Every structure is written in structure tokens, then in C-alpha cells.
Amino acid sequence: GGVHRGIEHESARKHVTGAAAYTDDIPELPGTLHVAVRLSDRAHARILGMDLSRAKQATGVHAVFTYADVPGDGDIGTIQRGDPVLADDVVEYAGQAVVAVAAETLLQARAAARLVEVYYDDLPAVLTAEAALEKGSFVSPPLSFRRGDAAAEVAGAPNRLTGTLEVGGQDHFYLEGHIAYAIPKEDGDLLVHSSTQHPAEVQHAVAQVLGRPMHGIAVECRRMGGGFGGKESQPAQIAAIAALLANATKRPVKFRLDRDDDMLMTGKRHDFFVRYDVGFDGEGRIRGLEMDLAGRCGMSLDLSNGVVDRAMFHADNAYYLPTARVTGHRCKTNTVSNTAFRGFGGPQGVIAIEHVVDEIARALGKDPLDVRRVNLYGGPGRETTHYWMPVEEPEILAELMDRIERDGDYRRRREEIDAFNARSPVLKKGLAVTPVKFGISFTVKHLNQAAALVHVYLDGSVQVNHGGTEMGQGIHTKMAQIAAQEFQIDVDRVRVTASATDKVPNAPPTAASAGTDLNGMAVRIAVRTIRDRLVAFLAQHCHTTPDKVEFRDNAVFAGNHAMSFAEVAKLAYLNRVSLSSTGHYATPKIWWDREKCEGRPFFYFSCGVAVTEALIDTLTGEYTFPRADVLHDCSGSINPAIDLGQVEGAFVQGLGWVTSEELWWDGQGRLRTHAPSTYKIPTSRSLPKDFRVALYTDRPNREDTVFRSKAIGEPPLMLGISAWLALKDAVAAVGGHRLPVRLDAPATPERVLLAVEDVKAQGSKARMGSTG
Ligand code: LUZ
Ligand code: MOS
């Protein structure tokens, strides 16, 4: 049997014993060269000239490569030009690759890269989203979603709040950094091993920079050591550089970034600057919202249209907005071009509205949970988003809220925390609930397709290949379960092989949480094609009817014949029946009109809720999370064990984003936190001490997804936002929940301490005012 079972990840044992091979573990061919790049240390400058002579003469060096040496088209921007594989005549961010060196050893390549001289003439640089917004510096035009006259509703509402919020970015910090290994084949063709969520895009970029057709470029990826969106568009450049050098030297070339170069060179989660103006009634119910979401896109467009759109799509989160004007700004800055990161702009939209709802609660002196509840989708006329998509099952949100309030013991703990805060002058506690409603589908319609290739061999073993990539999330395990289910064979009879562009072509990135939804359907369709052929053949062969042919327990029963699955495979082969098939799937129902800003961009929504408790030290700003309860909708799960891991991991990654992970650029646009010494991802000590993660399983998908499962990769990340709100709640306790708290994200200990000091200062000012 196959699906709805928590079997272990197909590589679990290999992961923990170190036997799982990543790209860098592939045995190197003799003559392999290694690459190092020289990065710009200027945010914006014209390149006046370069002196490559010393680098070229250095020991072991085989090639010193610049933009001018690219034989094909060196601009690998996919949606819009602007992403040169190496800098052309200007550098547009500090960290941009300018020159690539291939040498016999990595150390020789690094030493030679340092000998390159680049002469710059500095140009003015725009560094922040806020500055870009003021200057009107954009990578693409602003876009607004509108429903009703939000400005009039805000102005006419009984209460009104305006404010701003700064939300930091995030480095992906996949344990395996970017890497590509390019191997020359016959006639100038190339095989490229790449750590990529999008082999087809790597193939396209490599073909383009070499000026060769795609059919001669094969890209392969067995697994990544984490992707998180960082390997959606970014691997193209790494692989293109490796391929260019392999082509130039006719040698196998490996390009593996060290951690610092990876963090300096490649895009991250967009940081956002948010402005809002909200009108609401005495219960905290939103009447109108005006919001500007300004994402720092960096020097090029990359995927920023989709990222900022997704922030706009999630500016409602779980809440009904009767009138709204939500505008997305795509700010062009002289910083690294930001890219996909788990949630893809969604988390930035969600944190913005969660902040607004929290501020409303504080302004009214209400428990934020109550204000969240009155704003939830549901009830007559309260079931359409600000982009006119119906929320078809709003009751899931209410059920999740009810359950977390009960199982998380919210009301009692709120009282306990108030009592604790009243008697504890230095340590303060906070508590916060965050729901999430996340739209499932790529908002670019054509990406919502997938294909698979399934072979049955004569021993009855099955090989599956599909367009998805394995980044640790367990997609190959789920695909094997699906194939096993459809053939009614044991899952260990199914082998899922490395993602490869010459097996399944033109696949979209494994992204948008849609890997299993899309590829699972494609695998199922391919398997059913073979199964239908076997059924027709066996009915004829065994003189029975197709409805009397049944697959069960590694066997097939046809009329009164019984054969093992392997015997059937052999028999079908001997009778010249094809045992191989492709399958192709395209998501139904979805459409989006970006001109009118209306449609049904998402096939369905995936929902969850969390309640997190924070404990802060008001003298140092340090904090811990004594407890977090997470409940996520995994109804219909193909593999509940893997999904539980996704929920836990996503929550912690979201918690890291809003607490300890701080990207810090200096005044010249140079990233100064480019290693784990200064960039703090969550560790085992950052975890909630009492961490209770549960899966909600009551409602299989109402849409016809593969075995009625629901996407899980990204949505639970946003539940980590509850950690930030809990910290804010704890800071608010310093002022008896009566004074405003300014706490941007990430809430590092420094930021928490400053927020505490600010509340204390407001308090003493108020006291002086009242006594004076
Ligand atoms: N990637 C993408 C994504 O290209 N389009 C999307 O809508 C998306 N959503 C989430 C994550 N990655
Ligand atoms: Mo992504 S943010 O590559 O789903």
C-alpha cells in the first residue's frame, strides 16, 4: 500500500549516516577544474578597466573569464533583462560577480581571483526600499488591488490608525550552498549537475550563454541540501559560470560557493517597508484598509513581480477586508537581487496585516485574539478576498482558532501571564495567536503544470521520474507512495530517480508548495495509463472483462487467474504491450487577470494557526519561548510523518526570520552579516521549550487534488510570526498594555531592548506629565 501513511523519507537513513550524495559528493573526473569568483565591493560603479594579467599567470590557472568572453547571450534575466551572468560595464551591487577563474585546485582559483584588479568609478547608490520609494526607483511598475472606496471608509470609520512597519529579509541558509558541476560531452554538449529547484531553467540559461540549443544540455539533480526558494532562480548563474568555463577549457568544471560568497552573491527574501491607514469600528472590525507594500527587489526584477504580488494577495491573511486598496511597489536598489524564499512574499503580507490587527487591539485595549476573531472570514457577505476570489471554506479558520484556543489553553494562560507580569518587574511574558491562510498555486498560470515518466521493468520493479526536485522535503517519497498505491505494490518496489531534463523536459520549479499537488497528479496519470493498458491486455488474455481485473497486494487478479505483479509485467512484455508512459497534469479552475486585478489565482487555500508564549528579560532584551502550540491543516496527507516535519521546520524557519536572523548592510551597501558568526539562524536553543505541533485532519481537500491532500511546504512558515507578536506583547506588558510599542522585524534582542526602553521612557514622560 502507499498513501496516507507516515513512512520514513526514502533517504532518511542516508541523510543521518552521511551516505546521501549531494552534488559535491559526485566522484570528480580526472582533470576537473575549480572556480572562484571576484566579487564587486562597490554598490554601484562603472567598470573603467580590469587587469587580469597576474591572475592569468598564477599557478594552476586555466581560464580567467569576463562578460566579454561569453559566446552566447550573457544576460540570463528570465522575465526581463538585467541579470548579467558576470558584470558587464557596471556593477549594481556589492557582491556581484565580475570575473570567474578556473584553476586546478580551489585554493589556486581563490588566490588567482584575488590577483584580479578592477578599476571602478563610483556612481550614486540607492540602498533601501524606503529611499527607492521616495525616488520612484522601481524594477517594474506599481500595482494596486482595489475593492470599494477604502479611503472614504477609512476616513469615515469610528477609529483610524496609521503607521509604518519595517520587515527584514532572510538568507536561505540551506546547509548545502550553491554548486554546479559541468561535464563536457560529445559535440560540445554538456551534462550539468546542479543543486537546483528548477533544472529546466538551468538548462535554458546554460544553453543561452553558450549560444547552443537546449537539446544538447542535460541538467540533473538527485537532491539538494535545502532550497527554500533560494534555488528557484539563483542556480542558473552558478551553473552558467561552470558551463562557460567547461566550454572554454574543455574540462569538467565545478563551481561551489563558500558560505560567504553564497551569502554575498545570491538573492534573499525581500525586506519590506509597509505603510498603512486603517479604519475600524469599536469591536476592532476593519472597515477599510489602505496599504502600501514596498519590497526591496535589489538591482533586477528576477521573480519580484510574483513575490510582491503574493505579498498583496496575502495582505488579508485570514481576515475579511470590506474595502481595501493594497499597492505593491517593486523597489529597485543597488543591492543583491532578492528572490523566492519559502512563502514568496506571502509572509511579508501576512506580517503586515497581523501587525495592523495587533495595533487595532492595542488601541482599543482588547485582547488581540478577540480582534482577530471578529475579523475572520466567514458569515454572509464576508467570504470574498480583496482580489475577488471566494474563500470557500472559511469555517476551517474558525475551527482551527477554536481548537487552538481550547488545546492551547489560551484564556487561562492569558490570566496567568497577566498575574506573572504583575509580580515580575524584570522578566515579562507575552502571548500571541496567528492564523494563516495561504493561496496554493503559482500566480503565473503556466507554471501550474507537471509531467512524469514511469517505467515498469520485467521484474515488476517500477521506476518513476517526475518534474519535481528533492530538497529534503520528501517529494520523492510521496511520489513513490502514489505510484505504489496506484499499482497496489509495495513502496520499495518503486524507485524515484534523479530529476533530469532529459527524462522530463520543461518542468516548472519545485516551488509554491505545489510540488506534490502537481507532480503527484502527473505520476498518477502516467501510472494509470500503464495500468489501463495492462487491464485491457489481461481482460483479453484471460478471457474476462476489464472490470474483473483487479490490482491488489503486489498481485493482479483477472477473472479466475492470479499473477504476481512481476509475472504480469513479463507477460505484457512478451505480448508486446508498452510498459512505459508519460503523464501530464495542469491545474484546473485557476485564472488571474493582472490588468483588472481579479480572478481565482489559487486552486485552494491551506490554513493553520499557532499560539506562542514569549519570555523577555527587560534589562538585556534577551528572550526565550517557553511554549508554542501549532495546529496545521494536513487533511488528506499523503505522508503525515513528512508533513509534521514540514510544519515543525517551517514554524522554526519563520520564527528565525522574525527574531534572530538579521541581514545588516553598511552605509556603502555591503552586507556585513555573511556568515553564521554574525547571521543567526535558529538553533535547538531557539526552539520553544514546550513545542506542541499537531496536524488537523478533519477536512480532506474539497478540490480534486492528489488523494485530496493539501500543500504543506510554505504555509506553516507564517505561523512563526506569532513569536514576534508574543515578543511585542511581552514588551507591551512593560507599559501595562497601555502604551504603543514599536518593534520592527526581526525582533533581535537589541530591538527588544530598545522597544522596552522606549516604553519605559513613554511611561516616565506620562508620569512626569501627570505629576507636573
Ligand atoms: N514561485 C513562483 C513561487 O514563481 N511563483 C509563485 O507564485 C510562487 N509562490 C510561492 C513560491 N514560489
Ligand atoms: Mo519557493 S519560495 O521556491 O516555493
GROMACS .gro file of C-alpha atoms in nm, residues 10 33 82 189 295 303 378 403 511 573 614 712 717 744:
model
   14
   10GLU     CA    1   1.340   0.749   0.122
   33LEU     CA    2   3.886   2.239  -1.256
   82GLY     CA    3   1.908   4.282  -1.625
  189ASP     CA    4   2.715   1.908  -2.537
  295GLY     CA    5   0.961   4.529  -0.138
  303LEU     CA    6   1.093   3.691  -0.952
  378GLY     CA    7  -1.699   3.390   0.738
  403ARG     CA    8  -0.923   2.432   1.879
  511ALA     CA    9   0.803   2.575  -0.563
  573TYR     CA   10   0.617  -0.756  -2.245
  614ALA     CA   11   0.748   3.460   2.494
  712ILE     CA   12   0.227   2.197   0.314
  717LEU     CA   13   0.621   2.929   0.798
  744ASP     CA   14   1.010   4.606   1.372
   0.00000   0.00000   0.00000
